[in-house]
PDB file of C-alpha atoms in Angstrom:
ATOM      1  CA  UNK A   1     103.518  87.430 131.135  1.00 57.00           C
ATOM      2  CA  UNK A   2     106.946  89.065 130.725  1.00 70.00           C
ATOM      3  CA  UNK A   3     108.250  91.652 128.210  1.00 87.00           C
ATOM      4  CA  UNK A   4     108.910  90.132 125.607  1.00 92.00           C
ATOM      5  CA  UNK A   5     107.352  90.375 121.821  1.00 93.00           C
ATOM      6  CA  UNK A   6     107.476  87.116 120.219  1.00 95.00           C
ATOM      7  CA  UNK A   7     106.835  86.052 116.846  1.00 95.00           C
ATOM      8  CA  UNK A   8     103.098  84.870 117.391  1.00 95.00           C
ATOM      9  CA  UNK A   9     102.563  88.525 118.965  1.00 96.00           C
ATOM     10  CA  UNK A  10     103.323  90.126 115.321  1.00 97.00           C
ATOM     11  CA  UNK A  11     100.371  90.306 112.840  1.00 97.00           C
ATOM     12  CA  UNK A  12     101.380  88.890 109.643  1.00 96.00           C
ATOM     13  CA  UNK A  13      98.213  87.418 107.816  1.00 96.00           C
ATOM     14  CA  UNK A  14      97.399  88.974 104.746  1.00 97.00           C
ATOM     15  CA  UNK A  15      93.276  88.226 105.373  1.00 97.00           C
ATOM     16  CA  UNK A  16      93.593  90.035 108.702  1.00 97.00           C
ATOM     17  CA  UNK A  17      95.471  92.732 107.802  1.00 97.00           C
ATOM     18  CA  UNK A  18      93.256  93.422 104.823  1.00 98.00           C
ATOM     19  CA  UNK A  19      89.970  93.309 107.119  1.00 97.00           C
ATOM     20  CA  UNK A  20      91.934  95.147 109.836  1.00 97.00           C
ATOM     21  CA  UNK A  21      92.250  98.094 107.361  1.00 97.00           C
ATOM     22  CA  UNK A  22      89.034  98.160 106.124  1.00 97.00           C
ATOM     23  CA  UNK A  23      86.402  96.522 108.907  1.00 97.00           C
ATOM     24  CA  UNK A  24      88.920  98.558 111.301  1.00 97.00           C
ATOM     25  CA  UNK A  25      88.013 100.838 114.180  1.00 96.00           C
ATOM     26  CA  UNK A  26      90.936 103.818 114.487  1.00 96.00           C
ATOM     27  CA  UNK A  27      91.723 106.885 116.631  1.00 97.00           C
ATOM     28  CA  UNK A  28      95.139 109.489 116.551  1.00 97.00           C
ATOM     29  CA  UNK A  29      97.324 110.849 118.790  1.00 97.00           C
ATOM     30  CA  UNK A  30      99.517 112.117 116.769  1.00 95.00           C
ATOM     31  CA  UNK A  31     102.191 111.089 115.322  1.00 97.00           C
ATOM     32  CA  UNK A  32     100.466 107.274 115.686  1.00 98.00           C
ATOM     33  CA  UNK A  33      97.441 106.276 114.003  1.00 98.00           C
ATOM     34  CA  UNK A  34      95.868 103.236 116.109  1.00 98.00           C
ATOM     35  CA  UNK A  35      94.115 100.912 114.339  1.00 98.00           C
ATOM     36  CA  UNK A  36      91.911  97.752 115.963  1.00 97.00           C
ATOM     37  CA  UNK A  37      89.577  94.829 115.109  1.00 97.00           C
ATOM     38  CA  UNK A  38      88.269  92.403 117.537  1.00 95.00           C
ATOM     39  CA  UNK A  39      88.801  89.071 116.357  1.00 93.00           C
ATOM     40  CA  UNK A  40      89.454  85.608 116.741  1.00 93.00           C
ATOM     41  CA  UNK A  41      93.332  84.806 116.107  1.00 92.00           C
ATOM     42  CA  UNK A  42      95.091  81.909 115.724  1.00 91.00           C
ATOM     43  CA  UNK A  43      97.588  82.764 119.009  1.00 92.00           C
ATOM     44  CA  UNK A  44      97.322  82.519 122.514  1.00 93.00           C
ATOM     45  CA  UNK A  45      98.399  85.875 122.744  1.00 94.00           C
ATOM     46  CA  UNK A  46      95.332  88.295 123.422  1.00 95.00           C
ATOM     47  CA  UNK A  47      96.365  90.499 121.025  1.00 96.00           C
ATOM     48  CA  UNK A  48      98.564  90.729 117.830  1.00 97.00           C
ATOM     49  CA  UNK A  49     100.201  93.941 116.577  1.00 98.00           C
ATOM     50  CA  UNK A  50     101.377  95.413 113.166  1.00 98.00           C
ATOM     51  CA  UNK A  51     103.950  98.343 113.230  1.00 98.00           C
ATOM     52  CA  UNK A  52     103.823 100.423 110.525  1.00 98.00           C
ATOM     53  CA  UNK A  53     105.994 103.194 108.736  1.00 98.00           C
ATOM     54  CA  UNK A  54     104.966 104.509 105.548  1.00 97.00           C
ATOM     55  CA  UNK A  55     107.772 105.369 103.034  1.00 97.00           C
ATOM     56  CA  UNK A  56     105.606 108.175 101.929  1.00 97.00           C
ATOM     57  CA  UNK A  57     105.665 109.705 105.347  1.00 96.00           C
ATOM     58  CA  UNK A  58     109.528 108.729 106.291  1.00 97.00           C
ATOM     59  CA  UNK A  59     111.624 108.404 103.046  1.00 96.00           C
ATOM     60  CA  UNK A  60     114.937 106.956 104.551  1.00 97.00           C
ATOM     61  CA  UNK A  61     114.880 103.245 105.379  1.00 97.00           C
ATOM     62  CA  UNK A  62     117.378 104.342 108.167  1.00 97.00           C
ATOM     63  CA  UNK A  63     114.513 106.587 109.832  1.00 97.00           C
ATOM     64  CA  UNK A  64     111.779 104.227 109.058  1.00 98.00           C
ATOM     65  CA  UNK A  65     114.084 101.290 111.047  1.00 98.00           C
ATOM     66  CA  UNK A  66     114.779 103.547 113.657  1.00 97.00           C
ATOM     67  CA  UNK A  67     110.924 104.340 114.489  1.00 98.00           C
ATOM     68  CA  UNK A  68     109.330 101.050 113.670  1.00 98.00           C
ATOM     69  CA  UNK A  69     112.787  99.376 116.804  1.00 97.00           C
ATOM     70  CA  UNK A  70     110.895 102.552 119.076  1.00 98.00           C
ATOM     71  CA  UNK A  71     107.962 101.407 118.314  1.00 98.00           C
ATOM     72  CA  UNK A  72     108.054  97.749 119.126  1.00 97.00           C
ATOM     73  CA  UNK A  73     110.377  98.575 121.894  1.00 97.00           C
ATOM     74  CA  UNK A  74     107.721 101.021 123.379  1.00 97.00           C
ATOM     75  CA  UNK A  75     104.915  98.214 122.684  1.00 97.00           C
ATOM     76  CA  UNK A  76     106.598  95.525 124.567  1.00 97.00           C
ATOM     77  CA  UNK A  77     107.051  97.311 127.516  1.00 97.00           C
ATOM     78  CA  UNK A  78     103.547  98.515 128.070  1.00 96.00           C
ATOM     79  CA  UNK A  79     101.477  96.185 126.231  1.00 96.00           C
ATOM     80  CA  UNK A  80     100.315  94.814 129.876  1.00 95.00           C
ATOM     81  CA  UNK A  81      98.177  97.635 130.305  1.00 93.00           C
ATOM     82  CA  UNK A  82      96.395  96.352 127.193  1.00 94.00           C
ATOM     83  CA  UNK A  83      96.761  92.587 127.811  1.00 94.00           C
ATOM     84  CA  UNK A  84      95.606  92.345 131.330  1.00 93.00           C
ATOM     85  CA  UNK A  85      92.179  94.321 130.268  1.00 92.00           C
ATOM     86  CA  UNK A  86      91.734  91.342 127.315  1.00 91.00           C
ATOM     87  CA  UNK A  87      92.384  88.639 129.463  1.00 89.00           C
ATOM     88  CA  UNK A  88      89.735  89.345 132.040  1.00 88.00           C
ATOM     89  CA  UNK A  89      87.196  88.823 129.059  1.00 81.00           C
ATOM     90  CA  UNK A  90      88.674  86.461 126.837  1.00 86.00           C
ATOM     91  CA  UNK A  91      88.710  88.967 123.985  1.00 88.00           C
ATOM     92  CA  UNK A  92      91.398  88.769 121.295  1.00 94.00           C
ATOM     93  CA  UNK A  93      92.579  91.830 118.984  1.00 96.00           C
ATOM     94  CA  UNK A  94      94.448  92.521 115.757  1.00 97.00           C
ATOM     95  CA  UNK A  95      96.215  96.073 116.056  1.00 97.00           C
ATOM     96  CA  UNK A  96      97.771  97.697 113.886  1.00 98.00           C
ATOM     97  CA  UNK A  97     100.485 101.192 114.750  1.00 98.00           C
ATOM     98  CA  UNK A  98     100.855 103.267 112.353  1.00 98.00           C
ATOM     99  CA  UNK A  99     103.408 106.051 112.193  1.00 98.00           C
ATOM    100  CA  UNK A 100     102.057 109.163 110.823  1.00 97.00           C
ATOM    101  CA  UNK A 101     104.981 111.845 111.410  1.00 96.00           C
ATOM    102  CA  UNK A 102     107.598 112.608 108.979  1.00 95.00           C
ATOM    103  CA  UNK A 103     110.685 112.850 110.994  1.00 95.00           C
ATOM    104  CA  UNK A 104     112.269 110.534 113.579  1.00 95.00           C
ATOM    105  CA  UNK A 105     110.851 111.331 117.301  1.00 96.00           C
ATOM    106  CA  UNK A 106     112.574 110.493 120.552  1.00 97.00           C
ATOM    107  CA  UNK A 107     111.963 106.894 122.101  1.00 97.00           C
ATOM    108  CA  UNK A 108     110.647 109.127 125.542  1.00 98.00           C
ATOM    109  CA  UNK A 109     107.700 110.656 123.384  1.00 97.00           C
ATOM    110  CA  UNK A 110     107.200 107.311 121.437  1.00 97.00           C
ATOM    111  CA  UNK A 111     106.809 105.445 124.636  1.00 97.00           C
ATOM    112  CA  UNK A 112     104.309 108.412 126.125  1.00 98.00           C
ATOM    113  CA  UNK A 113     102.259 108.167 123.450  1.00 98.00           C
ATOM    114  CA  UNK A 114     101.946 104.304 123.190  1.00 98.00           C
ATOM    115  CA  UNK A 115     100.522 104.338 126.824  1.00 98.00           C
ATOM    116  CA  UNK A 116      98.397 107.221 125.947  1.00 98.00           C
ATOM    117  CA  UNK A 117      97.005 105.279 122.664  1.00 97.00           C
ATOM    118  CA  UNK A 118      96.748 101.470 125.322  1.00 97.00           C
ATOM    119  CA  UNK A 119      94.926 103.529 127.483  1.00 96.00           C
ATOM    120  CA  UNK A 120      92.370 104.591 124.853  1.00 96.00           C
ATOM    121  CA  UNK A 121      91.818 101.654 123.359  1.00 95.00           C
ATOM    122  CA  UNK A 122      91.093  99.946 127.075  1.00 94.00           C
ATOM    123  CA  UNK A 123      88.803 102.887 127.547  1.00 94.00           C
ATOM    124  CA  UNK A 124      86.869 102.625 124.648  1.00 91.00           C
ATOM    125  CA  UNK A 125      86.476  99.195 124.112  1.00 88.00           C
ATOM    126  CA  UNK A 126      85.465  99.316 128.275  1.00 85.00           C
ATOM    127  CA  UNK A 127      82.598 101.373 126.941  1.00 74.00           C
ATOM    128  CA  UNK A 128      81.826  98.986 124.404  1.00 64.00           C
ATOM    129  CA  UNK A 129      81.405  95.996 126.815  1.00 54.00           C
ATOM    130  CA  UNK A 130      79.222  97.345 129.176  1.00 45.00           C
TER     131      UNK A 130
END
């Protein structure tokens, strides 16, 4: 699969978002809040992925633009470490990033920290299946 982030990769039903949020499983490392469901999607994408930037944490839609193009940016180049753990079992996942800082942070400790959160969430969830 190559790096790329394609429309059927980006969570945008209402129903899943709403039982993502509330049926959810979620950890921190700060400043991301990672939250994940296992589910069946409509996609053929093993997982699909909401960014999110609260205006109450980030009041300038400048800032929140800026974090949410690191974000994606930092997704799409390491979601293989999540994808090639889902496709050995099939699974599929709706995700959901959310930004929890208040201030714009580099794209080097954005990136570090969305490996450290894909590593996690293979770790746990490699717990779970066993």
């Amino acid at each position: 699969m190559g790096h790329t982030f394609t429309k059927l990769e980006k969570l945008t039903s209402k129903k899943t978002i709403e039982s993502l949020f509330d049926l959810g499983t979620s950890f921190a490392i700060a400043p991301l809040r990672v939250i994940w469901l296992k589910k069946e999607l409509k996609t053929p994408y093993p997982a699909q992925v909401l960014i999110v930037v609260p205006k109450k944490n980030v009041a300038r839609a400048v800032d929140r633009n800026l974090i949410k193009r690191r974000l994606r940016e930092a997704y799409r180049k390491n979601k293989e470490l999540l994808y090639d753990f889902l496709s050995k079992d099939g699974k599929q996942y709706a995700l959901a990033i959310v930004f929890t800082g208040s201030a714009p942070v580099s794209y080097e400790e954005l990136e570090g920290k969305i490996i450290l959160s894909l590593q996690r969430l293979v770790k746990e969830n490699e717990e779970g299946f066993k």
